[in-house]
């Protein structure tokens, strides 16, 4: 039950933040946070990661739905086994994010992204073009959930393989 609550909590939190951003932050506004290291904004992503496939929203929505359904099946099967805490946690976190972004794609026809990072003057340590490219990437809580969940799934697989080898 804790895994389901994790999934639902991530989904609900991200959707609440997205709703707030949509109703309180105009698309041309940037709100600096933490001394300007983070920027809150209202950004509509019509594609997948990095706007890939943005010209074919329907295809991206279908792929997102199919992926979410496939991983849901794996999650359901994992829930019936004992142990595998890291795997189950990873799947719950990944699915909370995937469901939220898929919901956006189906309901809004775009995903609401709202967090970007800012880098101080790097004084030649980072090429200016790279700095601007990194600052142009906008995330949401679901994106972080998908990344963290995927990392936990990989870690669980590494542990599983190490156990088999010993």
Short mmCIF file of N, CA and C in Angstrom, two decimals:
data_model
loop_
_atom_site.label_atom_id
_atom_site.label_comp_id
_atom_site.label_asym_id
_atom_site.label_seq_id
_atom_site.Cartn_x
_atom_site.Cartn_y
_atom_site.Cartn_z
N UNK A 1 0.82 -1.20 0.00
CA UNK A 1 0.00 0.00 0.00
C UNK A 1 0.86 1.27 0.00
N UNK A 2 2.05 1.20 0.62
CA UNK A 2 2.93 2.36 0.63
C UNK A 2 3.37 2.75 -0.77
N UNK A 3 3.55 1.76 -1.63
CA UNK A 3 3.98 2.03 -3.00
C UNK A 3 2.88 2.76 -3.77
N UNK A 4 1.65 2.35 -3.57
CA UNK A 4 0.52 3.01 -4.22
C UNK A 4 0.40 4.45 -3.72
N UNK A 5 0.60 4.64 -2.41
CA UNK A 5 0.52 5.99 -1.85
C UNK A 5 1.64 6.88 -2.40
N UNK A 6 2.82 6.30 -2.60
CA UNK A 6 3.93 7.05 -3.20
C UNK A 6 3.55 7.52 -4.59
N UNK A 7 3.02 6.59 -5.40
CA UNK A 7 2.61 6.89 -6.76
C UNK A 7 1.54 8.00 -6.77
N UNK A 8 0.51 7.82 -5.95
CA UNK A 8 -0.60 8.79 -5.91
C UNK A 8 -0.12 10.15 -5.40
N UNK A 9 0.76 10.14 -4.39
CA UNK A 9 1.27 11.40 -3.84
C UNK A 9 2.05 12.20 -4.88
N UNK A 10 2.90 11.51 -5.63
CA UNK A 10 3.68 12.20 -6.66
C UNK A 10 2.75 12.76 -7.73
N UNK A 11 1.80 11.95 -8.18
CA UNK A 11 0.83 12.37 -9.19
C UNK A 11 0.06 13.60 -8.69
N UNK A 12 -0.48 13.52 -7.47
CA UNK A 12 -1.31 14.60 -6.93
C UNK A 12 -0.51 15.88 -6.71
N UNK A 13 0.69 15.74 -6.17
CA UNK A 13 1.53 16.92 -5.91
C UNK A 13 1.88 17.63 -7.20
N UNK A 14 2.34 16.86 -8.20
CA UNK A 14 2.72 17.47 -9.46
C UNK A 14 1.51 18.14 -10.12
N UNK A 15 0.37 17.49 -10.09
CA UNK A 15 -0.81 18.07 -10.71
C UNK A 15 -1.27 19.33 -9.98
N UNK A 16 -1.14 19.36 -8.66
CA UNK A 16 -1.50 20.56 -7.90
C UNK A 16 -0.57 21.72 -8.27
N UNK A 17 0.73 21.44 -8.38
CA UNK A 17 1.68 22.49 -8.77
C UNK A 17 1.40 22.95 -10.19
N UNK A 18 1.14 22.02 -11.10
CA UNK A 18 0.83 22.38 -12.49
C UNK A 18 -0.40 23.27 -12.55
N UNK A 19 -1.43 22.93 -11.78
CA UNK A 19 -2.66 23.73 -11.77
C UNK A 19 -2.38 25.13 -11.24
N UNK A 20 -1.58 25.21 -10.20
CA UNK A 20 -1.21 26.52 -9.65
C UNK A 20 -0.45 27.34 -10.69
N UNK A 21 0.54 26.72 -11.30
CA UNK A 21 1.35 27.41 -12.32
C UNK A 21 0.46 27.89 -13.47
N UNK A 22 -0.43 27.04 -13.93
CA UNK A 22 -1.32 27.41 -15.05
C UNK A 22 -2.23 28.58 -14.70
N UNK A 23 -2.68 28.66 -13.45
CA UNK A 23 -3.63 29.70 -13.09
C UNK A 23 -3.00 30.95 -12.48
N UNK A 24 -1.72 30.87 -12.06
CA UNK A 24 -1.11 32.01 -11.38
C UNK A 24 0.15 32.57 -12.04
N UNK A 25 0.71 31.87 -13.01
CA UNK A 25 1.95 32.32 -13.63
C UNK A 25 1.75 32.41 -15.14
N UNK A 26 1.89 33.62 -15.68
CA UNK A 26 1.74 33.76 -17.13
C UNK A 26 2.97 33.19 -17.83
N UNK A 27 2.81 32.86 -19.10
CA UNK A 27 3.89 32.19 -19.84
C UNK A 27 5.11 33.06 -20.07
N UNK A 28 5.01 34.35 -19.92
CA UNK A 28 6.17 35.20 -20.14
C UNK A 28 6.84 35.62 -18.82
N UNK A 29 6.41 35.03 -17.71
CA UNK A 29 6.93 35.38 -16.39
C UNK A 29 7.95 34.34 -15.93
N UNK A 30 9.04 34.81 -15.33
CA UNK A 30 10.02 33.95 -14.70
C UNK A 30 10.20 34.41 -13.26
N UNK A 31 10.06 33.49 -12.32
CA UNK A 31 10.16 33.82 -10.91
C UNK A 31 11.43 33.19 -10.34
N UNK A 32 12.42 34.02 -9.98
CA UNK A 32 13.65 33.47 -9.41
C UNK A 32 13.40 32.92 -8.00
N UNK A 33 14.01 31.77 -7.72
CA UNK A 33 13.89 31.10 -6.42
C UNK A 33 15.29 30.72 -5.96
N UNK A 34 15.50 30.67 -4.65
CA UNK A 34 16.79 30.30 -4.07
C UNK A 34 17.93 31.17 -4.62
N UNK A 35 17.74 32.46 -4.53
CA UNK A 35 18.77 33.38 -4.98
C UNK A 35 19.00 33.35 -6.48
N UNK A 36 18.00 32.95 -7.23
CA UNK A 36 18.11 32.92 -8.68
C UNK A 36 18.71 31.64 -9.24
N UNK A 37 19.02 30.66 -8.39
CA UNK A 37 19.57 29.40 -8.88
C UNK A 37 18.52 28.55 -9.58
N UNK A 38 17.28 28.77 -9.20
CA UNK A 38 16.15 28.07 -9.82
C UNK A 38 15.18 29.12 -10.32
N UNK A 39 14.53 28.82 -11.42
CA UNK A 39 13.56 29.75 -12.00
C UNK A 39 12.24 29.01 -12.18
N UNK A 40 11.17 29.58 -11.65
CA UNK A 40 9.83 29.02 -11.85
C UNK A 40 9.19 29.75 -13.03
N UNK A 41 8.55 28.99 -13.89
CA UNK A 41 7.89 29.58 -15.06
C UNK A 41 6.76 28.68 -15.50
N UNK A 42 5.99 29.13 -16.45
CA UNK A 42 4.91 28.34 -17.02
C UNK A 42 5.31 28.02 -18.46
N UNK A 43 5.70 26.78 -18.69
CA UNK A 43 6.20 26.37 -19.99
C UNK A 43 5.37 25.19 -20.50
N UNK A 44 4.89 25.28 -21.71
CA UNK A 44 4.09 24.20 -22.30
C UNK A 44 4.95 23.37 -23.25
N UNK A 45 5.12 22.11 -22.92
CA UNK A 45 5.90 21.19 -23.74
C UNK A 45 4.93 20.31 -24.54
N UNK A 46 4.88 20.50 -25.84
CA UNK A 46 3.95 19.75 -26.68
C UNK A 46 4.50 18.40 -27.11
N UNK A 47 5.77 18.15 -26.84
CA UNK A 47 6.37 16.88 -27.25
C UNK A 47 6.74 16.03 -26.05
N UNK A 48 7.71 15.17 -26.27
CA UNK A 48 8.24 14.36 -25.19
C UNK A 48 9.44 15.12 -24.61
N UNK A 49 10.36 14.41 -24.02
CA UNK A 49 11.55 15.02 -23.44
C UNK A 49 12.24 15.90 -24.48
N UNK A 50 12.61 17.12 -24.07
CA UNK A 50 13.27 18.11 -24.93
C UNK A 50 12.44 18.45 -26.17
N UNK A 51 11.13 18.36 -26.07
CA UNK A 51 10.18 18.68 -27.15
C UNK A 51 10.25 17.72 -28.33
N UNK A 52 10.87 16.57 -28.15
CA UNK A 52 10.93 15.60 -29.25
C UNK A 52 9.52 15.20 -29.66
N UNK A 53 9.25 15.23 -30.94
CA UNK A 53 7.93 14.85 -31.45
C UNK A 53 6.86 15.88 -31.20
N UNK A 54 7.23 17.10 -30.90
CA UNK A 54 6.26 18.15 -30.59
C UNK A 54 5.27 18.44 -31.69
N UNK A 55 5.62 18.09 -32.92
CA UNK A 55 4.70 18.31 -34.03
C UNK A 55 3.68 17.19 -34.17
N UNK A 56 3.84 16.12 -33.41
CA UNK A 56 2.90 15.00 -33.48
C UNK A 56 2.42 14.64 -32.07
N UNK A 57 1.61 15.53 -31.51
CA UNK A 57 1.13 15.39 -30.13
C UNK A 57 0.38 14.08 -29.92
N UNK A 58 -0.42 13.68 -30.89
CA UNK A 58 -1.22 12.45 -30.74
C UNK A 58 -0.32 11.23 -30.60
N UNK A 59 0.72 11.16 -31.43
CA UNK A 59 1.63 10.03 -31.36
C UNK A 59 2.34 10.00 -30.00
N UNK A 60 2.78 11.16 -29.51
CA UNK A 60 3.46 11.24 -28.22
C UNK A 60 2.51 10.80 -27.11
N UNK A 61 1.26 11.22 -27.17
CA UNK A 61 0.27 10.83 -26.15
C UNK A 61 0.04 9.32 -26.16
N UNK A 62 -0.05 8.73 -27.34
CA UNK A 62 -0.25 7.27 -27.44
C UNK A 62 0.97 6.53 -26.91
N UNK A 63 2.16 6.96 -27.27
CA UNK A 63 3.38 6.32 -26.78
C UNK A 63 3.44 6.43 -25.26
N UNK A 64 3.11 7.58 -24.73
CA UNK A 64 3.11 7.80 -23.29
C UNK A 64 2.11 6.88 -22.59
N UNK A 65 0.94 6.74 -23.17
CA UNK A 65 -0.10 5.87 -22.62
C UNK A 65 0.32 4.40 -22.66
N UNK A 66 0.87 3.97 -23.78
CA UNK A 66 1.32 2.58 -23.92
C UNK A 66 2.46 2.29 -22.94
N UNK A 67 3.42 3.20 -22.84
CA UNK A 67 4.53 3.02 -21.90
C UNK A 67 4.00 2.92 -20.47
N UNK A 68 3.11 3.81 -20.11
CA UNK A 68 2.54 3.80 -18.75
C UNK A 68 1.80 2.50 -18.47
N UNK A 69 1.05 2.01 -19.43
CA UNK A 69 0.32 0.75 -19.26
C UNK A 69 1.28 -0.42 -19.12
N UNK A 70 2.32 -0.45 -19.94
CA UNK A 70 3.31 -1.53 -19.89
C UNK A 70 4.01 -1.56 -18.53
N UNK A 71 4.47 -0.41 -18.08
CA UNK A 71 5.17 -0.34 -16.79
C UNK A 71 4.20 -0.63 -15.64
N UNK A 72 2.93 -0.27 -15.80
CA UNK A 72 1.92 -0.59 -14.79
C UNK A 72 1.79 -2.10 -14.62
N UNK A 73 1.86 -2.83 -15.73
CA UNK A 73 1.81 -4.29 -15.66
C UNK A 73 3.00 -4.86 -14.90
N UNK A 74 4.17 -4.31 -15.15
CA UNK A 74 5.37 -4.74 -14.43
C UNK A 74 5.22 -4.42 -12.94
N UNK A 75 4.71 -3.23 -12.65
CA UNK A 75 4.50 -2.81 -11.27
C UNK A 75 3.51 -3.74 -10.55
N UNK A 76 2.41 -4.06 -11.22
CA UNK A 76 1.41 -4.96 -10.63
C UNK A 76 2.02 -6.33 -10.33
N UNK A 77 2.83 -6.82 -11.24
CA UNK A 77 3.49 -8.12 -11.02
C UNK A 77 4.49 -8.02 -9.87
N UNK A 78 5.23 -6.94 -9.80
CA UNK A 78 6.22 -6.76 -8.73
C UNK A 78 5.54 -6.68 -7.36
N UNK A 79 4.37 -6.08 -7.31
CA UNK A 79 3.66 -5.96 -6.04
C UNK A 79 3.25 -7.31 -5.46
N UNK A 80 3.14 -8.31 -6.31
CA UNK A 80 2.73 -9.64 -5.82
C UNK A 80 3.90 -10.44 -5.26
N UNK A 81 5.12 -9.92 -5.37
CA UNK A 81 6.30 -10.64 -4.88
C UNK A 81 6.77 -10.06 -3.55
N UNK A 82 7.50 -10.87 -2.79
CA UNK A 82 8.08 -10.40 -1.54
C UNK A 82 9.41 -9.74 -1.83
N UNK A 83 9.78 -8.80 -0.99
CA UNK A 83 11.06 -8.12 -1.17
C UNK A 83 11.01 -7.12 -2.31
N UNK A 84 12.13 -6.94 -2.97
CA UNK A 84 12.24 -6.01 -4.11
C UNK A 84 11.79 -4.60 -3.76
N UNK A 85 12.13 -4.14 -2.56
CA UNK A 85 11.69 -2.81 -2.10
C UNK A 85 12.20 -1.72 -3.03
N UNK A 86 13.44 -1.81 -3.45
CA UNK A 86 14.00 -0.76 -4.32
C UNK A 86 13.29 -0.77 -5.67
N UNK A 87 13.06 -1.94 -6.23
CA UNK A 87 12.35 -2.04 -7.52
C UNK A 87 10.93 -1.48 -7.40
N UNK A 88 10.21 -1.89 -6.39
CA UNK A 88 8.83 -1.42 -6.22
C UNK A 88 8.78 0.09 -6.00
N UNK A 89 9.73 0.60 -5.20
CA UNK A 89 9.78 2.05 -4.97
C UNK A 89 10.08 2.78 -6.27
N UNK A 90 11.05 2.27 -7.04
CA UNK A 90 11.40 2.89 -8.32
C UNK A 90 10.24 2.90 -9.28
N UNK A 91 9.54 1.78 -9.37
CA UNK A 91 8.39 1.71 -10.27
C UNK A 91 7.27 2.66 -9.83
N UNK A 92 7.03 2.74 -8.51
CA UNK A 92 5.98 3.64 -8.01
C UNK A 92 6.31 5.09 -8.33
N UNK A 93 7.57 5.49 -8.10
CA UNK A 93 7.98 6.87 -8.35
C UNK A 93 7.94 7.17 -9.85
N UNK A 94 8.46 6.25 -10.66
CA UNK A 94 8.45 6.43 -12.11
C UNK A 94 7.01 6.56 -12.62
N UNK A 95 6.13 5.68 -12.14
CA UNK A 95 4.75 5.71 -12.63
C UNK A 95 3.98 6.94 -12.16
N UNK A 96 4.26 7.42 -10.95
CA UNK A 96 3.63 8.66 -10.50
C UNK A 96 3.93 9.79 -11.47
N UNK A 97 5.19 9.87 -11.89
CA UNK A 97 5.58 10.89 -12.87
C UNK A 97 5.01 10.63 -14.25
N UNK A 98 5.07 9.38 -14.68
CA UNK A 98 4.56 9.04 -16.01
C UNK A 98 3.05 9.29 -16.11
N UNK A 99 2.31 8.92 -15.08
CA UNK A 99 0.87 9.15 -15.09
C UNK A 99 0.55 10.64 -15.15
N UNK A 100 1.29 11.45 -14.40
CA UNK A 100 1.01 12.88 -14.38
C UNK A 100 1.27 13.51 -15.74
N UNK A 101 2.40 13.18 -16.35
CA UNK A 101 2.69 13.75 -17.67
C UNK A 101 1.75 13.20 -18.74
N UNK A 102 1.39 11.93 -18.64
CA UNK A 102 0.43 11.35 -19.59
C UNK A 102 -0.93 12.01 -19.45
N UNK A 103 -1.35 12.23 -18.21
CA UNK A 103 -2.61 12.92 -17.95
C UNK A 103 -2.62 14.29 -18.62
N UNK A 104 -1.51 15.04 -18.47
CA UNK A 104 -1.40 16.34 -19.14
C UNK A 104 -1.54 16.20 -20.65
N UNK A 105 -0.83 15.23 -21.22
CA UNK A 105 -0.88 15.07 -22.68
C UNK A 105 -2.28 14.77 -23.17
N UNK A 106 -3.04 14.00 -22.39
CA UNK A 106 -4.40 13.65 -22.80
C UNK A 106 -5.39 14.79 -22.51
N UNK A 107 -5.23 15.47 -21.38
CA UNK A 107 -6.17 16.51 -20.99
C UNK A 107 -5.86 17.86 -21.64
N UNK A 108 -4.62 18.30 -21.51
CA UNK A 108 -4.25 19.64 -21.96
C UNK A 108 -3.69 19.67 -23.38
N UNK A 109 -3.21 18.53 -23.84
CA UNK A 109 -2.52 18.41 -25.14
C UNK A 109 -1.09 18.93 -25.08
N UNK A 110 -0.59 19.17 -23.89
CA UNK A 110 0.80 19.56 -23.64
C UNK A 110 1.10 19.25 -22.17
N UNK A 111 2.38 19.19 -21.84
CA UNK A 111 2.79 18.97 -20.45
C UNK A 111 3.23 20.31 -19.88
N UNK A 112 2.77 20.61 -18.68
CA UNK A 112 3.16 21.84 -18.00
C UNK A 112 4.49 21.59 -17.29
N UNK A 113 5.52 22.30 -17.71
CA UNK A 113 6.82 22.27 -17.06
C UNK A 113 7.01 23.61 -16.36
N UNK A 114 7.76 23.61 -15.26
CA UNK A 114 7.82 24.85 -14.48
C UNK A 114 9.11 25.10 -13.72
N UNK A 115 10.10 24.25 -13.79
CA UNK A 115 11.35 24.45 -13.05
C UNK A 115 12.52 24.43 -14.02
N UNK A 116 13.34 25.48 -13.96
CA UNK A 116 14.58 25.46 -14.72
C UNK A 116 15.70 25.94 -13.81
N UNK A 117 16.91 25.60 -14.17
CA UNK A 117 18.07 25.94 -13.35
C UNK A 117 18.85 27.07 -14.00
N UNK A 118 19.45 27.90 -13.19
CA UNK A 118 20.27 29.01 -13.66
C UNK A 118 21.68 28.80 -13.16
N UNK A 119 22.64 29.16 -13.98
CA UNK A 119 24.04 29.00 -13.65
C UNK A 119 24.68 30.36 -13.56
N UNK A 120 25.46 30.59 -12.50
CA UNK A 120 26.16 31.85 -12.34
C UNK A 120 27.15 32.02 -13.48
N UNK A 121 27.66 33.22 -13.59
CA UNK A 121 28.69 33.48 -14.59
C UNK A 121 29.81 32.45 -14.40
N UNK A 122 30.00 31.62 -15.38
CA UNK A 122 30.97 30.51 -15.25
C UNK A 122 32.38 30.92 -15.62
N UNK A 123 32.59 32.13 -16.08
CA UNK A 123 33.91 32.68 -16.41
C UNK A 123 34.77 31.70 -17.21
N UNK A 124 34.21 31.24 -18.30
CA UNK A 124 34.97 30.37 -19.21
C UNK A 124 34.97 28.90 -18.83
N UNK A 125 34.44 28.54 -17.65
CA UNK A 125 34.42 27.13 -17.25
C UNK A 125 33.38 26.34 -18.03
N UNK A 126 32.35 27.04 -18.48
CA UNK A 126 31.30 26.41 -19.27
C UNK A 126 31.05 27.28 -20.49
N UNK A 127 31.10 26.71 -21.66
CA UNK A 127 30.81 27.52 -22.86
C UNK A 127 29.43 28.18 -22.75
N UNK A 128 29.35 29.41 -23.17
CA UNK A 128 28.12 30.18 -23.05
C UNK A 128 26.95 29.49 -23.78
N UNK A 129 27.23 28.88 -24.90
CA UNK A 129 26.19 28.18 -25.66
C UNK A 129 25.62 27.01 -24.85
N UNK A 130 26.48 26.27 -24.16
CA UNK A 130 26.04 25.15 -23.31
C UNK A 130 25.24 25.68 -22.13
N UNK A 131 25.71 26.76 -21.53
CA UNK A 131 25.00 27.38 -20.40
C UNK A 131 23.57 27.74 -20.80
N UNK A 132 23.42 28.39 -21.93
CA UNK A 132 22.08 28.78 -22.41
C UNK A 132 21.23 27.56 -22.74
N UNK A 133 21.83 26.53 -23.32
CA UNK A 133 21.09 25.31 -23.65
C UNK A 133 20.58 24.63 -22.38
N UNK A 134 21.42 24.55 -21.36
CA UNK A 134 21.01 23.92 -20.10
C UNK A 134 19.93 24.73 -19.40
N UNK A 135 20.05 26.06 -19.46
CA UNK A 135 19.06 26.91 -18.82
C UNK A 135 17.72 26.90 -19.55
N UNK A 136 17.71 26.49 -20.80
CA UNK A 136 16.47 26.43 -21.58
C UNK A 136 15.64 25.19 -21.26
N UNK A 137 16.25 24.20 -20.59
CA UNK A 137 15.52 22.98 -20.24
C UNK A 137 14.61 23.27 -19.06
N UNK A 138 13.34 22.90 -19.18
CA UNK A 138 12.36 23.15 -18.12
C UNK A 138 11.77 21.80 -17.70
N UNK A 139 11.71 21.59 -16.39
CA UNK A 139 11.26 20.32 -15.82
C UNK A 139 9.98 20.53 -15.02
N UNK A 140 9.41 19.40 -14.57
CA UNK A 140 8.37 19.42 -13.56
C UNK A 140 8.69 18.32 -12.55
N UNK A 141 7.94 18.23 -11.48
CA UNK A 141 8.20 17.21 -10.46
C UNK A 141 8.12 15.81 -11.06
N UNK A 142 7.22 15.60 -11.99
CA UNK A 142 7.09 14.28 -12.63
C UNK A 142 8.37 13.88 -13.34
N UNK A 143 9.01 14.82 -14.00
CA UNK A 143 10.27 14.52 -14.69
C UNK A 143 11.32 14.02 -13.71
N UNK A 144 11.41 14.68 -12.55
CA UNK A 144 12.36 14.24 -11.53
C UNK A 144 11.98 12.86 -11.01
N UNK A 145 10.67 12.61 -10.88
CA UNK A 145 10.20 11.29 -10.45
C UNK A 145 10.56 10.20 -11.45
N UNK A 146 10.40 10.49 -12.72
CA UNK A 146 10.74 9.52 -13.76
C UNK A 146 12.24 9.23 -13.73
N UNK A 147 13.05 10.25 -13.58
CA UNK A 147 14.51 10.06 -13.53
C UNK A 147 14.90 9.26 -12.29
N UNK A 148 14.40 9.67 -11.12
CA UNK A 148 14.73 8.97 -9.87
C UNK A 148 14.22 7.53 -9.91
N UNK A 149 13.00 7.34 -10.38
CA UNK A 149 12.44 5.99 -10.47
C UNK A 149 13.26 5.10 -11.37
N UNK A 150 13.67 5.61 -12.52
CA UNK A 150 14.50 4.83 -13.44
C UNK A 150 15.84 4.47 -12.80
N UNK A 151 16.43 5.42 -12.07
CA UNK A 151 17.70 5.14 -11.39
C UNK A 151 17.52 4.04 -10.34
N UNK A 152 16.44 4.09 -9.58
CA UNK A 152 16.19 3.05 -8.57
C UNK A 152 15.97 1.68 -9.22
N UNK A 153 15.31 1.65 -10.35
CA UNK A 153 15.10 0.38 -11.06
C UNK A 153 16.44 -0.19 -11.50
N UNK A 154 17.32 0.65 -12.01
CA UNK A 154 18.66 0.20 -12.41
C UNK A 154 19.43 -0.32 -11.20
N UNK A 155 19.37 0.41 -10.09
CA UNK A 155 20.06 -0.03 -8.87
C UNK A 155 19.52 -1.37 -8.39
N UNK A 156 18.22 -1.55 -8.44
CA UNK A 156 17.64 -2.83 -8.01
C UNK A 156 18.10 -3.98 -8.90
N UNK A 157 18.25 -3.70 -10.18
CA UNK A 157 18.73 -4.72 -11.11
C UNK A 157 20.20 -5.05 -10.84
N UNK A 158 21.00 -4.05 -10.51
CA UNK A 158 22.40 -4.30 -10.17
C UNK A 158 22.49 -5.18 -8.94
N UNK A 159 21.70 -4.85 -7.91
CA UNK A 159 21.69 -5.66 -6.68
C UNK A 159 21.24 -7.09 -6.99
N UNK A 160 20.23 -7.23 -7.82
CA UNK A 160 19.70 -8.56 -8.16
C UNK A 160 20.78 -9.38 -8.88
N UNK A 161 21.49 -8.76 -9.80
CA UNK A 161 22.56 -9.46 -10.53
C UNK A 161 23.72 -9.82 -9.63
N UNK A 162 24.05 -8.94 -8.68
CA UNK A 162 25.13 -9.25 -7.73
C UNK A 162 24.77 -10.42 -6.84
N UNK A 163 23.49 -10.48 -6.44
CA UNK A 163 23.01 -11.58 -5.61
C UNK A 163 23.12 -12.90 -6.35
N UNK A 164 22.74 -12.88 -7.63
CA UNK A 164 22.81 -14.10 -8.46
C UNK A 164 24.25 -14.58 -8.60
N UNK A 165 25.18 -13.63 -8.75
CA UNK A 165 26.59 -13.97 -8.98
C UNK A 165 27.25 -14.56 -7.73
N UNK A 166 26.73 -14.20 -6.56
CA UNK A 166 27.39 -14.71 -5.33
C UNK A 166 26.79 -15.96 -4.78
#
